[in-house]
mmCIF file of C-alpha atoms in Angstrom:
data_model
loop_
_atom_site.group_PDB
_atom_site.id
_atom_site.type_symbol
_atom_site.label_atom_id
_atom_site.label_comp_id
_atom_site.label_asym_id
_atom_site.label_seq_id
_atom_site.Cartn_x
_atom_site.Cartn_y
_atom_site.Cartn_z
ATOM 1 C CA MET A 1 125.405 111.223 61.482
ATOM 2 C CA GLN A 2 122.046 112.824 60.760
ATOM 3 C CA THR A 3 119.529 110.717 58.849
ATOM 4 C CA THR A 4 117.329 111.914 56.265
ATOM 5 C CA ARG A 5 114.470 111.812 58.692
ATOM 6 C CA SER A 6 116.404 113.942 61.230
ATOM 7 C CA LYS A 7 117.289 116.550 58.623
ATOM 8 C CA THR A 8 113.647 116.735 57.509
ATOM 9 C CA ASN A 9 112.575 117.249 61.159
ATOM 10 C CA LEU A 10 115.177 119.990 61.587
ATOM 11 C CA SER A 11 114.040 121.648 58.458
ATOM 12 C CA THR A 12 110.394 121.380 59.538
ATOM 13 C CA VAL A 13 111.189 122.971 62.905
ATOM 14 C CA SER A 14 113.004 125.743 61.233
ATOM 15 C CA ASP A 15 110.248 126.410 58.825
ATOM 16 C CA ILE A 16 107.789 126.588 61.667
ATOM 17 C CA ILE A 17 109.872 129.094 63.703
ATOM 18 C CA THR A 18 110.319 131.196 60.479
ATOM 19 C CA ALA A 19 106.490 131.030 60.018
ATOM 20 C CA LEU A 20 105.819 132.080 63.682
ATOM 21 C CA GLN A 21 108.201 135.005 63.282
ATOM 22 C CA THR A 22 106.109 136.312 60.441
ATOM 23 C CA VAL A 23 103.046 136.406 62.643
ATOM 24 C CA ILE A 24 104.674 139.351 64.297
ATOM 25 C CA PRO A 25 104.794 142.307 62.053
ATOM 26 C CA GLU A 26 107.595 144.904 62.502
ATOM 27 C CA ILE A 27 106.867 147.666 65.014
ATOM 28 C CA PRO A 28 105.332 150.508 63.107
ATOM 29 C CA ASP A 29 106.879 154.004 63.350
ATOM 30 C CA LEU A 30 104.910 155.635 66.264
ATOM 31 C CA GLU A 31 106.462 159.141 65.981
ATOM 32 C CA THR A 32 104.126 162.018 65.067
ATOM 33 C CA PRO A 33 104.478 165.733 65.151
ATOM 34 C CA TYR A 34 102.833 165.530 68.572
ATOM 35 C CA SER A 35 105.308 162.915 70.276
ATOM 36 C CA ARG A 36 107.652 165.636 71.504
ATOM 37 C CA THR A 37 105.229 168.231 72.428
ATOM 38 C CA THR A 38 105.120 169.595 75.871
ATOM 39 C CA PHE A 39 101.623 169.751 77.208
ATOM 40 C CA PRO A 40 99.650 172.062 77.510
ATOM 41 C CA ASN A 41 100.969 173.481 74.198
ATOM 42 C CA PRO A 42 98.998 176.640 72.889
ATOM 43 C CA ASN A 43 100.373 176.140 69.529
ATOM 44 C CA HIS A 44 99.066 172.598 69.074
ATOM 45 C CA CYS A 45 96.172 173.941 66.846
ATOM 46 C CA ALA A 46 98.619 175.379 64.414
ATOM 47 C CA ILE A 47 100.627 172.056 64.380
ATOM 48 C CA GLU A 48 97.496 170.236 63.825
ATOM 49 C CA LEU A 49 96.610 172.446 60.796
ATOM 50 C CA LYS A 50 99.990 171.616 59.212
ATOM 51 C CA GLY A 51 99.933 167.856 59.823
ATOM 52 C CA GLN A 52 97.785 164.833 60.799
ATOM 53 C CA SER A 53 94.816 165.495 63.149
ATOM 54 C CA ILE A 54 95.260 164.044 66.722
ATOM 55 C CA ASN A 55 91.945 162.186 66.215
ATOM 56 C CA ALA A 56 93.216 160.551 63.026
ATOM 57 C CA ILE A 57 96.293 159.249 64.810
ATOM 58 C CA ILE A 58 94.171 157.929 67.717
ATOM 59 C CA THR A 59 92.131 155.999 65.114
ATOM 60 C CA GLU A 60 95.226 154.637 63.439
ATOM 61 C CA ARG A 61 96.729 153.539 66.791
ATOM 62 C CA GLN A 62 93.403 151.766 67.636
ATOM 63 C CA HIS A 63 93.531 149.907 64.438
ATOM 64 C CA GLN A 64 97.192 148.996 65.079
ATOM 65 C CA LEU A 65 96.375 147.796 68.631
ATOM 66 C CA ASN A 66 93.405 145.714 67.262
ATOM 67 C CA LYS A 67 95.810 144.090 64.895
ATOM 68 C CA VAL A 68 98.473 143.288 67.566
ATOM 69 C CA LEU A 69 95.697 141.818 69.802
ATOM 70 C CA HIS A 70 94.263 139.746 66.937
ATOM 71 C CA ASP A 71 97.956 138.550 66.374
ATOM 72 C CA PHE A 72 98.544 137.892 69.804
ATOM 73 C CA SER A 73 95.451 135.846 70.061
ATOM 74 C CA SER A 74 96.479 133.721 67.025
ATOM 75 C CA LEU A 75 99.832 133.141 68.559
ATOM 76 C CA GLN A 76 98.162 132.012 71.859
ATOM 77 C CA THR A 77 96.259 129.436 69.913
ATOM 78 C CA VAL A 78 99.435 128.283 68.227
ATOM 79 C CA MET A 79 101.045 127.977 71.489
ATOM 80 C CA ARG A 80 98.349 125.904 73.010
ATOM 81 C CA GLY A 81 98.752 123.704 69.904
ATOM 82 C CA ILE A 82 102.406 123.408 70.658
ATOM 83 C CA ILE A 83 101.623 122.533 74.307
ATOM 84 C CA THR A 84 99.326 119.786 73.113
ATOM 85 C CA LEU A 85 101.910 118.410 70.795
ATOM 86 C CA GLN A 86 104.480 118.651 73.674
ATOM 87 C CA ASP A 87 102.123 116.588 75.977
ATOM 88 C CA GLN A 88 101.761 114.041 73.166
ATOM 89 C CA LEU A 89 105.420 113.697 72.937
ATOM 90 C CA LEU A 90 105.915 113.379 76.503
ATOM 91 C CA ASN A 91 103.321 110.626 76.662
ATOM 92 C CA GLN A 92 105.034 108.821 73.723
ATOM 93 C CA LYS A 93 108.406 109.215 75.646
ATOM 94 C CA LYS A 94 106.926 107.699 78.750
ATOM 95 C CA LYS A 95 105.336 104.711 76.833
ATOM 96 C CA ILE A 96 108.635 104.150 74.998
ATOM 97 C CA ILE A 97 110.620 104.105 78.206
ATOM 98 C CA GLU A 98 108.017 101.682 79.806
ATOM 99 C CA SER A 99 108.355 99.428 76.700
ATOM 100 C CA ILE A 100 112.300 99.475 77.181
ATOM 101 C CA ASN A 101 112.110 98.622 80.819
ATOM 102 C CA LEU A 102 109.545 95.934 80.070
ATOM 103 C CA HIS A 103 111.854 94.249 77.415
ATOM 104 C CA LYS A 104 114.946 94.753 79.795
ATOM 105 C CA ARG A 105 112.977 92.755 82.480
ATOM 106 C CA LEU A 106 112.236 90.033 80.074
ATOM 107 C CA VAL A 107 115.905 89.099 79.720
ATOM 108 C CA SER A 108 116.499 89.439 83.511
ATOM 109 C CA PRO A 109 116.897 86.222 85.446
ATOM 110 C CA LEU A 110 114.840 87.643 88.160
ATOM 111 C CA TRP A 111 111.714 88.077 85.785
ATOM 112 C CA ARG A 112 112.011 84.478 84.887
ATOM 113 C CA LEU A 113 111.763 83.100 88.358
ATOM 114 C CA PRO A 114 108.900 80.784 88.712
ATOM 115 C CA THR A 115 105.936 82.101 90.752
ATOM 116 C CA GLU A 116 106.555 79.464 93.337
ATOM 117 C CA VAL A 117 110.046 80.637 94.037
ATOM 118 C CA LEU A 118 108.873 84.251 94.245
ATOM 119 C CA PHE A 119 106.226 83.097 96.727
ATOM 120 C CA GLN A 120 108.973 81.686 99.002
ATOM 121 C CA ILE A 121 111.138 84.724 98.690
ATOM 122 C CA PHE A 122 108.179 87.121 99.478
ATOM 123 C CA CYS A 123 107.151 85.047 102.434
ATOM 124 C CA HIS A 124 110.744 85.428 104.018
ATOM 125 C CA CYS A 125 110.367 89.091 103.763
ATOM 126 C CA LEU A 126 107.452 89.299 106.163
ATOM 127 C CA PRO A 127 107.991 90.335 109.880
ATOM 128 C CA PRO A 128 108.014 87.286 112.323
ATOM 129 C CA ILE A 129 104.819 86.819 114.442
ATOM 130 C CA SER A 130 106.840 87.010 117.663
ATOM 131 C CA LYS A 131 107.550 90.716 116.765
ATOM 132 C CA LEU A 132 103.920 91.704 116.307
ATOM 133 C CA GLY A 133 104.127 94.154 119.274
ATOM 134 C CA LYS A 134 106.698 96.275 117.088
ATOM 135 C CA LEU A 135 104.741 96.086 113.980
ATOM 136 C CA GLN A 136 103.849 99.451 112.267
ATOM 137 C CA PRO A 137 100.724 100.330 110.343
ATOM 138 C CA PRO A 138 100.879 99.744 106.650
ATOM 139 C CA SER A 139 103.163 101.813 104.436
ATOM 140 C CA LYS A 140 104.159 101.869 100.769
ATOM 141 C CA LEU A 141 107.746 101.450 101.927
ATOM 142 C CA THR A 142 107.303 98.189 103.907
ATOM 143 C CA VAL A 143 106.408 94.634 102.871
ATOM 144 C CA PRO A 144 104.096 93.661 101.286
ATOM 145 C CA MET A 145 103.195 97.016 99.950
ATOM 146 C CA SER A 146 106.666 97.818 98.837
ATOM 147 C CA LEU A 147 106.665 94.574 96.697
ATOM 148 C CA THR A 148 103.627 95.789 94.705
ATOM 149 C CA ARG A 149 105.542 98.768 93.385
ATOM 150 C CA ILE A 150 108.382 96.916 91.805
ATOM 151 C CA CYS A 151 106.707 95.781 88.718
ATOM 152 C CA ARG A 152 103.397 94.610 87.237
ATOM 153 C CA ARG A 153 104.147 90.940 87.649
ATOM 154 C CA TRP A 154 105.307 91.251 91.086
ATOM 155 C CA ARG A 155 102.232 93.248 91.983
ATOM 156 C CA GLU A 156 99.974 90.362 90.512
ATOM 157 C CA VAL A 157 101.859 87.777 92.403
ATOM 158 C CA VAL A 158 101.805 89.509 95.656
ATOM 159 C CA VAL A 159 98.155 90.451 95.517
ATOM 160 C CA ASP A 160 97.334 86.821 94.705
ATOM 161 C CA MET A 161 99.289 85.698 97.791
ATOM 162 C CA PRO A 162 96.925 85.577 100.831
ATOM 163 C CA ASN A 163 99.680 84.686 103.262
ATOM 164 C CA LEU A 164 101.237 88.161 102.681
ATOM 165 C CA TRP A 165 98.081 89.720 104.014
ATOM 166 C CA CYS A 166 97.524 87.914 107.199
ATOM 167 C CA VAL A 167 99.556 90.272 109.460
ATOM 168 C CA LEU A 168 98.328 93.878 110.041
ATOM 169 C CA SER A 169 98.790 96.677 112.536
ATOM 170 C CA VAL A 170 95.690 98.806 112.993
ATOM 171 C CA GLU A 171 95.915 102.281 114.297
ATOM 172 C CA VAL A 172 92.744 104.479 114.540
ATOM 173 C CA ASP A 173 93.489 107.837 112.887
ATOM 174 C CA ASP A 174 90.728 110.372 113.536
ATOM 175 C CA ARG A 175 92.001 112.663 110.683
ATOM 176 C CA ASN A 176 90.828 110.320 107.997
ATOM 177 C CA TRP A 177 89.366 107.209 109.450
ATOM 178 C CA GLN A 178 87.054 106.357 106.623
ATOM 179 C CA LYS A 179 89.997 106.250 104.194
ATOM 180 C CA ALA A 180 92.221 104.231 106.582
ATOM 181 C CA ALA A 181 89.250 101.716 107.295
ATOM 182 C CA PHE A 182 88.834 101.134 103.593
ATOM 183 C CA CYS A 183 92.541 100.416 103.085
ATOM 184 C CA TYR A 184 92.589 98.120 106.283
ATOM 185 C CA ASP A 185 89.555 96.242 104.933
ATOM 186 C CA SER A 186 91.059 95.852 101.578
ATOM 187 C CA TRP A 187 94.195 94.394 103.225
ATOM 188 C CA LEU A 188 92.163 91.871 105.202
ATOM 189 C CA LYS A 189 90.131 90.873 102.261
ATOM 190 C CA ARG A 190 93.388 89.842 100.281
ATOM 191 C CA ALA A 191 93.886 87.359 103.228
ATOM 192 C CA ARG A 192 90.994 85.184 101.706
ATOM 193 C CA GLY A 193 89.960 83.601 104.956
ATOM 194 C CA ARG A 194 93.397 82.780 106.283
ATOM 195 C CA PRO A 195 94.164 83.030 109.972
ATOM 196 C CA LEU A 196 94.955 86.652 110.850
ATOM 197 C CA SER A 197 97.617 88.156 113.290
ATOM 198 C CA LEU A 198 96.652 91.628 114.331
ATOM 199 C CA ARG A 199 97.850 94.520 116.325
ATOM 200 C CA LEU A 200 95.386 97.070 117.634
ATOM 201 C CA GLN A 201 96.462 100.509 118.894
ATOM 202 C CA PHE A 202 93.974 102.441 121.260
ATOM 203 C CA HIS A 203 94.471 106.023 121.404
ATOM 204 C CA ALA A 204 90.932 107.585 121.926
ATOM 205 C CA GLU A 205 87.464 106.582 123.511
ATOM 206 C CA ASP A 206 85.712 105.919 120.336
ATOM 207 C CA ASP A 207 88.433 103.727 118.959
ATOM 208 C CA SER A 208 86.761 100.563 120.088
ATOM 209 C CA THR A 209 83.618 101.269 118.093
ATOM 210 C CA LYS A 210 85.632 101.864 115.003
ATOM 211 C CA LEU A 211 87.628 98.780 115.599
ATOM 212 C CA GLN A 212 84.557 96.614 116.128
ATOM 213 C CA CYS A 213 83.072 97.684 112.870
ATOM 214 C CA LEU A 214 86.374 96.918 111.050
ATOM 215 C CA LEU A 215 86.958 93.504 112.666
ATOM 216 C CA GLN A 216 83.468 92.094 112.655
ATOM 217 C CA PRO A 217 83.626 90.460 109.287
ATOM 218 C CA TYR A 218 86.949 88.853 110.257
ATOM 219 C CA THR A 219 86.376 87.550 113.726
ATOM 220 C CA ASN A 220 86.420 83.904 112.681
ATOM 221 C CA GLN A 221 89.981 84.448 111.410
ATOM 222 C CA ILE A 222 91.768 86.314 113.946
ATOM 223 C CA SER A 223 94.307 83.610 115.633
ATOM 224 C CA SER A 224 96.880 86.202 117.149
ATOM 225 C CA LEU A 225 95.969 89.558 118.720
ATOM 226 C CA THR A 226 98.073 92.343 120.258
ATOM 227 C CA ILE A 227 96.531 95.306 121.928
ATOM 228 C CA ASP A 228 98.455 98.336 122.941
ATOM 229 C CA PHE A 229 96.926 101.177 125.277
ATOM 230 C CA TYR A 230 98.225 104.690 125.073
ATOM 231 C CA ARG A 231 95.753 106.265 127.511
ATOM 232 C CA PRO A 232 94.723 104.740 130.776
ATOM 233 C CA ASP A 233 91.333 106.200 130.733
ATOM 234 C CA ILE A 234 89.902 104.162 127.915
ATOM 235 C CA LEU A 235 89.710 100.882 129.718
ATOM 236 C CA LEU A 236 85.963 100.864 129.476
ATOM 237 C CA LYS A 237 86.138 100.951 125.658
ATOM 238 C CA PHE A 238 88.319 97.917 125.722
ATOM 239 C CA CYS A 239 85.637 96.293 127.898
ATOM 240 C CA ASP A 240 83.127 97.157 125.243
ATOM 241 C CA LEU A 241 85.193 95.696 122.608
ATOM 242 C CA LEU A 242 85.481 92.256 124.498
ATOM 243 C CA ASP A 243 81.869 92.371 125.132
ATOM 244 C CA ALA A 244 81.226 92.909 121.357
ATOM 245 C CA LEU A 245 83.523 90.386 119.750
ATOM 246 C CA SER A 246 83.831 86.549 119.863
ATOM 247 C CA LEU A 247 87.047 85.162 118.400
ATOM 248 C CA PRO A 248 86.637 81.390 117.991
ATOM 249 C CA ILE A 249 90.257 80.619 116.756
ATOM 250 C CA LEU A 250 92.260 82.885 118.904
ATOM 251 C CA ARG A 251 95.329 81.360 120.175
ATOM 252 C CA ILE A 252 97.625 84.242 121.198
ATOM 253 C CA LEU A 253 96.398 87.440 123.050
ATOM 254 C CA ALA A 254 98.899 90.103 124.269
ATOM 255 C CA VAL A 255 97.584 93.208 126.076
ATOM 256 C CA HIS A 256 100.033 96.040 126.881
ATOM 257 C CA ASP A 257 99.773 98.757 129.371
ATOM 258 C CA VAL A 258 96.464 97.995 130.416
ATOM 259 C CA PRO A 259 95.755 100.077 133.792
ATOM 260 C CA GLU A 260 93.352 97.497 135.275
ATOM 261 C CA TRP A 261 92.683 94.073 134.069
ATOM 262 C CA PRO A 262 88.909 93.381 133.300
ATOM 263 C CA HIS A 263 88.604 89.896 134.752
ATOM 264 C CA GLU A 264 84.805 89.526 134.446
ATOM 265 C CA GLN A 265 84.656 90.851 130.953
ATOM 266 C CA PHE A 266 87.518 88.693 129.881
ATOM 267 C CA LYS A 267 86.131 85.603 131.577
ATOM 268 C CA ALA A 268 82.736 86.060 129.707
ATOM 269 C CA PHE A 269 84.725 86.643 126.476
ATOM 270 C CA LEU A 270 86.518 83.241 126.845
ATOM 271 C CA ALA A 271 83.365 81.514 127.612
ATOM 272 C CA ARG A 272 81.541 82.930 124.736
ATOM 273 C CA SER A 273 84.372 82.522 122.076
ATOM 274 C CA GLU A 274 85.218 79.013 123.130
ATOM 275 C CA CYS A 275 88.583 79.666 121.580
ATOM 276 C CA PRO A 276 91.773 77.446 121.903
ATOM 277 C CA LEU A 277 93.696 80.165 123.716
ATOM 278 C CA GLU A 278 97.377 79.053 124.214
ATOM 279 C CA SER A 279 99.096 82.189 125.377
ATOM 280 C CA LEU A 280 97.835 85.304 127.393
ATOM 281 C CA ILE A 281 100.267 88.109 127.910
ATOM 282 C CA VAL A 282 99.312 90.995 130.200
ATOM 283 C CA SER A 283 101.473 93.966 131.107
ATOM 284 C CA GLY A 284 100.537 97.083 132.986
ATOM 285 C CA SER A 285 98.282 95.209 135.646
ATOM 286 C CA VAL A 286 98.266 92.068 137.703
ATOM 287 C CA VAL A 287 96.342 88.830 136.874
ATOM 288 C CA THR A 288 95.865 86.942 140.298
ATOM 289 C CA ASP A 289 96.385 83.175 140.668
ATOM 290 C CA GLU A 290 92.653 82.784 141.236
ATOM 291 C CA GLN A 291 91.925 84.537 138.005
ATOM 292 C CA ARG A 292 94.494 82.280 136.076
ATOM 293 C CA ALA A 293 92.682 79.239 137.577
ATOM 294 C CA GLU A 294 89.434 80.251 136.147
ATOM 295 C CA TYR A 295 90.789 80.908 132.753
ATOM 296 C CA VAL A 296 92.467 77.555 132.668
ATOM 297 C CA ALA A 297 89.177 75.979 133.678
ATOM 298 C CA LEU A 298 87.474 77.501 130.661
ATOM 299 C CA VAL A 299 90.431 76.969 128.302
ATOM 300 C CA PRO A 300 92.242 73.793 129.196
ATOM 301 C CA LEU A 301 94.786 74.465 126.370
ATOM 302 C CA LEU A 302 96.182 77.651 128.128
ATOM 303 C CA GLN A 303 99.623 76.853 129.264
ATOM 304 C CA PHE A 304 100.809 80.020 130.749
ATOM 305 C CA VAL A 305 99.744 83.551 131.773
ATOM 306 C CA LEU A 306 102.019 86.380 132.244
#
């Protein structure tokens, strides 16, 4: 059943359409004695003497054209106004839907879960540290980024949970490293000083310089580090990274597909960092028994080397 308000709205819409139709006048009769004349016509002078002059017709048509152009301009102004009103209605529609969804969530049991319970649930969504080597760079489709897209409350809870931001895979992308570095840095800041578990992926020679700049503010937080090489000719850059960083709380280090193990640089890194390293995993090259003995002498807590 239509309400009085809806009938009024329909009547208003009908009146608006009728008013707009009056803006466009009826098409005038454009026929003249010359309309069907075949040119060149030697008798056009005689026709002109009997009827309207051609110049007068042209003048009249110009007035008619000016009127049409003026009406067209006025109609465009009206249409722009209608588009503005349409945008306002769409904005109202969006806000109303948001309000509906908000109030629907208020009656949902999930919305009423205490923050502490959400914290435990979100923590179980994180990948296990043991699978750090398979961790992919951040994506809005994976945890914790995906959790921030559910609702405002979840976003506030997730952003305020440092433990959700302690695991990160970093891949240098030359296409837009500045933007990527900003996102990585924002991620690491949310950890708020908690121990970090990182995966670094080397692709190019200048990756170590970029990674060094990114990681420098967080060297005192890195407790687990996995490094993957995708090119054998960038070993020297890995050595540069070892020479530049000190990781005083590093407990787990995994280096995959390294073509040649940089023994001297790594030994200097251990001596400088004085870290409680417990696990060293190396693939792609051989670590000798003598080298292992030197590492254990520097780090007594080191239980095994692969």
